[in-house]
Coordinates of C-alpha atoms in Angstrom, one line a residue:
X1 CA 0.0 0.0 0.0
X2 CA 1.2 3.5 -0.9
X3 CA 2.0 5.5 2.4
X4 CA 1.3 9.1 2.4
X5 CA 3.7 11.5 4.1
X6 CA 1.9 14.6 5.4
X7 CA 4.9 16.9 5.6
X8 CA 8.4 15.9 6.4
X9 CA 11.8 16.3 4.8
X10 CA 14.2 13.4 4.2
X11 CA 15.6 12.7 7.6
X12 CA 16.7 9.1 7.8
X13 CA 19.9 7.7 6.3
X14 CA 19.5 5.0 3.7
X15 CA 22.1 2.2 3.7
X16 CA 23.2 1.4 0.2
X17 CA 25.5 -1.4 -0.8
X18 CA 28.6 -0.8 -2.8
X19 CA 27.2 -2.5 -5.9
X20 CA 23.5 -1.4 -5.2
X21 CA 21.8 1.3 -7.2
X22 CA 18.4 2.9 -6.6
X23 CA 16.2 4.1 -9.4
X24 CA 13.2 6.5 -9.7
X25 CA 11.1 7.2 -12.8
X26 CA 8.5 9.9 -13.4
X27 CA 5.1 9.0 -14.9
X28 CA 6.2 10.0 -18.4
X29 CA 7.0 8.5 -21.7
X30 CA 10.5 7.1 -21.3
X31 CA 11.8 3.7 -22.2
X32 CA 13.1 3.0 -18.7
X33 CA 9.4 2.7 -17.5
X34 CA 9.0 -0.3 -19.8
X35 CA 12.4 -1.7 -19.0
X36 CA 11.7 -1.9 -15.3
X37 CA 8.2 -3.3 -15.8
X38 CA 9.7 -6.2 -17.9
X39 CA 12.5 -6.7 -15.4
X40 CA 15.1 -5.9 -17.9
X41 CA 17.1 -3.5 -15.8
X42 CA 17.4 -6.1 -13.0
X43 CA 18.3 -8.7 -15.6
X44 CA 21.3 -6.6 -16.8
X45 CA 22.3 -5.9 -13.2
X46 CA 22.3 -9.6 -12.3
X47 CA 24.8 -10.2 -15.1
X48 CA 27.4 -8.0 -13.4
X49 CA 26.6 -8.8 -9.8
X50 CA 24.7 -5.5 -9.0
X51 CA 21.5 -5.0 -7.0
X52 CA 18.6 -2.8 -8.2
X53 CA 16.3 -1.1 -5.7
X54 CA 13.3 1.2 -6.2
X55 CA 13.6 4.5 -4.4
X56 CA 9.8 4.9 -3.8
X57 CA 9.8 1.6 -2.1
X58 CA 11.3 3.4 0.8
X59 CA 9.2 5.2 3.4
X60 CA 8.1 8.7 2.2
X61 CA 10.5 10.5 4.5
X62 CA 13.4 8.7 2.9
X63 CA 12.3 8.3 -0.7
X64 CA 10.1 11.3 -1.7
X65 CA 12.5 14.3 -1.7
X66 CA 15.5 12.4 -3.3
X67 CA 13.1 11.7 -6.3
X68 CA 13.5 15.5 -7.0
X69 CA 16.9 16.4 -5.5
X70 CA 19.0 13.2 -6.1
X71 CA 19.9 13.2 -2.4
X72 CA 21.0 9.6 -2.5
X73 CA 24.5 8.7 -3.7
X74 CA 23.6 5.7 -5.8
X75 CA 20.6 7.0 -7.7
X76 CA 19.3 6.8 -11.3
X77 CA 16.6 9.3 -12.1
X78 CA 14.6 9.4 -15.3
X79 CA 11.8 11.8 -16.2
X80 CA 11.0 15.4 -16.0
X81 CA 14.0 17.6 -16.5
X82 CA 13.1 20.4 -14.1
X83 CA 14.0 18.5 -10.9
X84 CA 17.1 17.1 -12.7
X85 CA 18.3 20.6 -13.6
X86 CA 17.5 21.9 -10.0
X87 CA 19.4 18.9 -8.5
X88 CA 22.5 19.5 -10.7
X89 CA 22.4 23.3 -10.1
X90 CA 21.6 23.6 -6.4
X91 CA 21.8 20.2 -4.7
X92 CA 24.3 17.6 -5.7
X93 CA 26.7 16.6 -8.6
X94 CA 25.0 14.5 -11.2
X95 CA 25.8 13.3 -14.7
X96 CA 23.3 13.5 -17.6
X97 CA 23.5 10.2 -19.5
X98 CA 20.5 10.4 -21.9
X99 CA 17.5 12.4 -23.0
X100 CA 14.1 11.5 -24.5
X101 CA 12.2 14.2 -26.4
X102 CA 8.6 15.0 -25.5
X103 CA 6.0 16.0 -28.1
X104 CA 3.2 17.5 -26.1
X105 CA 3.9 21.0 -24.8
X106 CA 0.6 21.3 -23.0
X107 CA -2.7 23.0 -23.3
X108 CA -4.8 25.9 -22.0
X109 CA -8.1 24.8 -20.5
X110 CA -11.2 26.8 -19.5
X111 CA -14.7 25.9 -18.3
X112 CA -17.0 24.7 -21.1
X113 CA -19.7 27.1 -19.9
X114 CA -17.5 30.2 -20.3
X115 CA -17.5 32.6 -23.2
X116 CA -13.8 32.2 -23.7
X117 CA -12.9 30.5 -27.0
X118 CA -9.3 31.5 -27.5
X119 CA -6.4 32.8 -25.4
X120 CA -6.9 36.3 -26.7
X121 CA -10.2 36.3 -24.8
X122 CA -8.3 35.9 -21.6
X123 CA -7.1 39.5 -21.5
X124 CA -8.0 41.0 -18.2
X125 CA -8.9 37.5 -16.9
X126 CA -7.4 35.2 -14.2
X127 CA -5.0 32.2 -14.8
X128 CA -4.7 29.8 -11.9
X129 CA -1.1 28.6 -11.1
X130 CA -0.2 25.8 -8.9
X131 CA 2.0 26.8 -5.9
X132 CA 3.6 24.0 -3.8
X133 CA 3.8 24.5 0.0
X134 CA 6.8 22.2 0.2
X135 CA 9.9 24.4 0.3
X136 CA 12.2 21.4 0.3
X137 CA 11.9 20.7 -3.4
X138 CA 11.7 22.6 -6.7
X139 CA 8.1 23.6 -7.6
X140 CA 8.4 21.8 -11.0
X141 CA 4.6 21.9 -11.7
X142 CA 4.4 25.6 -11.0
X143 CA 7.5 26.2 -13.3
X144 CA 5.9 24.1 -16.0
X145 CA 2.7 25.9 -15.8
X146 CA 4.3 29.4 -15.5
X147 CA 6.2 28.8 -18.8
X148 CA 3.2 27.4 -20.5
X149 CA 1.1 30.4 -19.6
X150 CA 3.8 32.8 -21.0
X151 CA 4.0 30.7 -24.2
X152 CA 0.2 30.8 -24.7
X153 CA 0.1 34.6 -24.0
X154 CA 2.9 35.3 -26.6
X155 CA 1.2 33.2 -29.2
X156 CA -1.9 35.2 -28.7
X157 CA -0.1 38.5 -28.9
X158 CA -0.6 39.2 -25.1
X159 CA 1.9 39.9 -22.3
X160 CA 2.1 38.8 -18.7
X161 CA 0.7 42.1 -17.6
X162 CA -2.5 41.3 -19.6
X163 CA -3.7 38.7 -17.2
X164 CA -3.9 38.1 -13.4
X165 CA -2.0 35.1 -11.9
X166 CA -3.8 33.6 -9.0
X167 CA -1.8 31.1 -6.8
X168 CA -3.3 27.7 -6.1
X169 CA -1.6 26.5 -2.8
X170 CA -1.0 22.7 -2.6
X171 CA 0.4 20.7 0.3
X172 CA 2.6 18.6 -2.0
X173 CA 2.6 15.6 0.2
X174 CA 5.1 12.8 -0.1
X175 CA 4.1 9.2 -0.7
X176 CA 6.0 5.9 -1.1
X177 CA 6.2 2.4 0.1
X178 CA 5.4 0.9 -3.4
X179 CA 7.3 -2.0 -4.9
X180 CA 7.6 -0.5 -8.4
X181 CA 6.3 2.6 -10.4
X182 CA 3.1 0.8 -11.6
X183 CA 2.1 0.1 -8.0
X184 CA 3.0 3.6 -6.9
X185 CA 0.7 5.1 -9.6
X186 CA -2.1 2.5 -9.4
X187 CA -2.7 3.2 -5.8
X188 CA -3.4 6.9 -6.5
X189 CA -6.6 7.8 -8.2
X190 CA -6.0 9.2 -11.6
X191 CA -8.5 11.9 -10.7
X192 CA -6.1 13.1 -8.0
X193 CA -3.4 13.5 -10.7
X194 CA -5.7 15.5 -13.0
X195 CA -7.5 17.7 -10.5
X196 CA -4.6 19.6 -9.3
X197 CA -5.0 22.6 -7.1
X198 CA -5.3 25.1 -10.0
X199 CA -7.9 22.9 -11.6
X200 CA -9.9 23.0 -8.4
X201 CA -9.9 26.8 -8.6
X202 CA -11.1 26.7 -12.2
X203 CA -13.9 24.2 -11.1
X204 CA -15.0 26.6 -8.4
X205 CA -15.0 29.6 -10.8
X206 CA -12.2 31.3 -8.9
X207 CA -10.0 31.6 -12.1
X208 CA -10.8 31.6 -15.8
X209 CA -8.1 29.4 -17.2
X210 CA -5.3 27.0 -16.4
X211 CA -2.4 25.4 -18.1
X212 CA -2.2 21.6 -18.0
X213 CA -0.6 18.7 -19.8
X214 CA -2.1 16.8 -22.7
X215 CA -3.2 13.8 -20.7
X216 CA -4.8 15.8 -18.0
X217 CA -6.5 18.1 -20.5
X218 CA -7.9 15.2 -22.4
X219 CA -9.4 13.8 -19.2
X220 CA -10.9 17.1 -18.2
X221 CA -12.5 17.7 -21.6
X222 CA -14.3 14.3 -21.4
X223 CA -16.1 15.3 -18.2
X224 CA -18.0 17.8 -20.4
X225 CA -17.2 20.6 -17.9
X226 CA -14.0 21.9 -19.6
X227 CA -12.7 22.7 -23.1
X228 CA -9.2 23.2 -24.5
X229 CA -8.7 26.5 -26.2
X230 CA -5.0 26.1 -27.0
X231 CA -2.9 23.0 -27.7
X232 CA 0.9 23.6 -28.3
X233 CA 1.3 20.3 -30.0
X234 CA -0.6 21.6 -33.1
X235 CA 2.3 23.9 -33.8
X236 CA 5.3 22.7 -35.9
X237 CA 7.7 24.7 -33.7
X238 CA 9.4 22.0 -31.6
X239 CA 10.6 24.6 -29.0
X240 CA 6.9 25.0 -28.0
X241 CA 6.9 21.4 -26.8
X242 CA 9.5 22.0 -24.1
X243 CA 7.5 21.3 -20.9
X244 CA 9.6 19.7 -18.2
X245 CA 11.1 17.9 -21.2
X246 CA 13.2 16.6 -23.0
X247 CA 13.1 14.0 -20.2
X248 CA 16.4 13.6 -18.5
X249 CA 18.1 10.3 -17.3
X250 CA 20.7 11.3 -14.7
X251 CA 22.9 9.5 -12.1
X252 CA 25.0 10.7 -9.2
X253 CA 28.5 11.5 -10.6
X254 CA 30.7 9.7 -8.1
X255 CA 28.7 6.6 -8.4
X256 CA 28.9 6.7 -12.3
X257 CA 32.7 7.2 -12.2
X258 CA 33.2 4.3 -9.8
X259 CA 30.6 1.9 -11.3
X260 CA 30.7 2.5 -15.0
X261 CA 29.4 -1.1 -15.8
X262 CA 26.3 -0.5 -13.7
X263 CA 25.5 2.7 -15.6
X264 CA 26.0 0.9 -18.9
X265 CA 23.8 -2.0 -17.7
X266 CA 21.0 0.5 -16.9
X267 CA 21.3 2.0 -20.3
X268 CA 21.4 -1.3 -22.1
X269 CA 18.1 -2.3 -20.6
X270 CA 16.7 1.1 -21.5
X271 CA 17.9 0.9 -25.1
X272 CA 16.4 -2.7 -25.4
X273 CA 13.1 -1.3 -24.1
X274 CA 13.2 1.7 -26.5
X275 CA 13.7 -0.6 -29.5
X276 CA 10.9 -2.8 -28.4
X277 CA 8.5 0.1 -27.9
X278 CA 9.4 1.6 -31.2
X279 CA 8.5 -1.7 -32.9
X280 CA 5.5 -2.6 -30.8
X281 CA 3.5 0.6 -30.2
X282 CA 0.2 -0.9 -29.2
X283 CA 1.6 -3.4 -26.8
X284 CA 3.9 -0.8 -25.3
X285 CA 1.0 1.6 -24.8
X286 CA -0.6 -1.0 -22.5
X287 CA 2.5 -1.2 -20.4
X288 CA 3.1 2.6 -20.4
X289 CA -0.6 3.2 -19.5
X290 CA 0.2 1.6 -16.1
X291 CA 2.7 4.3 -15.2
X292 CA 1.4 7.5 -17.0
X293 CA -1.7 9.8 -16.9
X294 CA -3.7 9.0 -19.9
X295 CA -7.0 7.3 -19.3
X296 CA -6.8 4.3 -21.6
X297 CA -4.1 2.3 -23.5
X298 CA -5.7 3.7 -26.7
X299 CA -5.1 7.2 -25.5
X300 CA -1.5 6.4 -24.6
X301 CA -1.0 4.8 -28.0
X302 CA -2.2 7.9 -29.7
X303 CA 0.0 10.1 -27.5
X304 CA 3.2 8.2 -28.2
X305 CA 2.7 7.9 -31.9
X306 CA 5.4 10.5 -32.7
X307 CA 7.8 9.7 -29.9
X308 CA 11.2 8.1 -30.6
X309 CA 12.0 6.3 -27.4
X310 CA 15.6 5.6 -28.1
X311 CA 17.4 7.9 -25.7
X312 CA 20.1 10.2 -27.0
X313 CA 22.1 13.3 -26.3
X314 CA 21.4 15.0 -29.6
X315 CA 22.1 18.6 -30.3
X316 CA 18.3 19.3 -30.5
X317 CA 17.6 17.6 -27.2
X318 CA 20.4 19.5 -25.5
X319 CA 19.0 22.7 -27.0
X320 CA 15.6 21.9 -25.6
X321 CA 17.2 21.3 -22.2
X322 CA 18.8 24.7 -22.4
X323 CA 15.5 26.4 -23.1
X324 CA 14.0 24.9 -20.0
X325 CA 17.1 25.7 -17.9
X326 CA 17.2 29.3 -19.0
X327 CA 13.6 29.7 -18.0
X328 CA 14.3 28.2 -14.6
X329 CA 17.3 30.5 -14.0
X330 CA 15.6 33.6 -15.3
X331 CA 12.6 33.1 -13.1
X332 CA 14.4 32.0 -10.0
X333 CA 13.5 28.4 -9.8
X334 CA 17.1 27.5 -9.7
X335 CA 19.9 29.6 -8.2
X336 CA 23.0 28.5 -10.2
X337 CA 23.5 28.1 -14.0
X338 CA 25.8 25.5 -15.5
X339 CA 26.9 24.3 -18.9
X340 CA 24.6 21.5 -20.2
X341 CA 27.3 20.2 -22.5
X342 CA 29.7 19.6 -19.6
X343 CA 26.8 18.0 -17.6
X344 CA 26.2 15.5 -20.4
X345 CA 28.5 12.4 -20.9
X346 CA 27.6 10.4 -24.0
X347 CA 30.2 7.7 -23.4
X348 CA 28.0 5.6 -21.3
X349 CA 25.2 5.5 -23.8
X350 CA 27.7 5.0 -26.7
X351 CA 29.0 1.9 -24.9
X352 CA 25.5 0.6 -24.2
X353 CA 24.6 0.9 -27.9
X354 CA 27.5 -1.1 -29.1

C-alpha cells in the first residue's frame, strides 16, 4: 500500500550497498518505464553482480525528496528535466547520460460554460497557477505551468501584464512504500493526478483558465465541464513542446565514475526497451498506461505515436534542455546556472549501444 507523508523532509539515512543502485522514474513516456516493468534492468544488473532497488519503495520521509533532488548517492533518475536541472544546479553533482524528447507542450483549459474561446479572450482575466507549499523541493509543476502560460500569451499577442495570476496552494505531500512505479501510480486515483490545485480553482469559478498537460486536458474535456482553447502540439515549432522535457536520465556522478558497468547496464536495458517500444506501439501503450496519466491504453498509443523512445544526447535535445534551464534560471526556480554540454556524458550511452 502506498503510504502518504503529510509533511516531512528526508531525515533518515538509507544504507546502500557498494554494488547497489536505486532508481526512480517519473510517470512520463520514457523507455526505462518499460524496462523496469519487464525486469530488464534487473536482468542486466544480475549479469554484473549488481543490485537494483526502487527509491519509492522506501518510506516517504526517505524516498520522496530524493526523487526531486537526487539526495541519494547511488541513484538513477529518469523523467521530467526540471527536478534534474535543479538537482544539478543547487543540490548535488549528477551526470546527464540520456535524453528523450517530449512531443506535447501542454494545453490551456477553460470551463466549457465560459464565453472564452481563444487565449486572446483571456485579456483581463485570471490564470490559476499551482504553488507547492513544500519548500524542500523545486516547484516543478508551477514552473511548467508558468512557462506554459507565458508561451500561450505570446502566441496570442498578449503579455504577462494582460492577465492576473492567482496562486493555487497545494500541500505537495510525499508518498511511497510501493514496490515499483506501476504500484505507486495504481494506488493513487487518476482523478487526483488530474484535479490539481489550480484545476480546483477553475472548477470553483475562482479563475478563468489553467495550463495543463495533454493527458490531463484530455481527461478534463471528457467530463463535459471543460474545453481546450490552445494546444501547443498543433504547432510545428518544436521549442513550444518544451514542458519539463526533454526527459532527462541522470545518475550521481561519483557513483557513475566508480561503477561504469552499472551505468552501462541500466542504459542497455533502457535501449532494449526503447527498441521494443518503437517496434510494438500498441503493446507498449498497454504497459506505459500503467505508469502515466492518460485514461486508456488507446489514449496512450495515440500520445506516443510520434515519440522516438531511443534515448540520445542529440544537439536538438540539449538545446531543448537549455530552453528549459534558461527559464528556470531567469525566473528564480534554480539559483545557479551551468553548462549542459559539460553536464552530459555520452560515453555511457555509446557503450550501451554497441
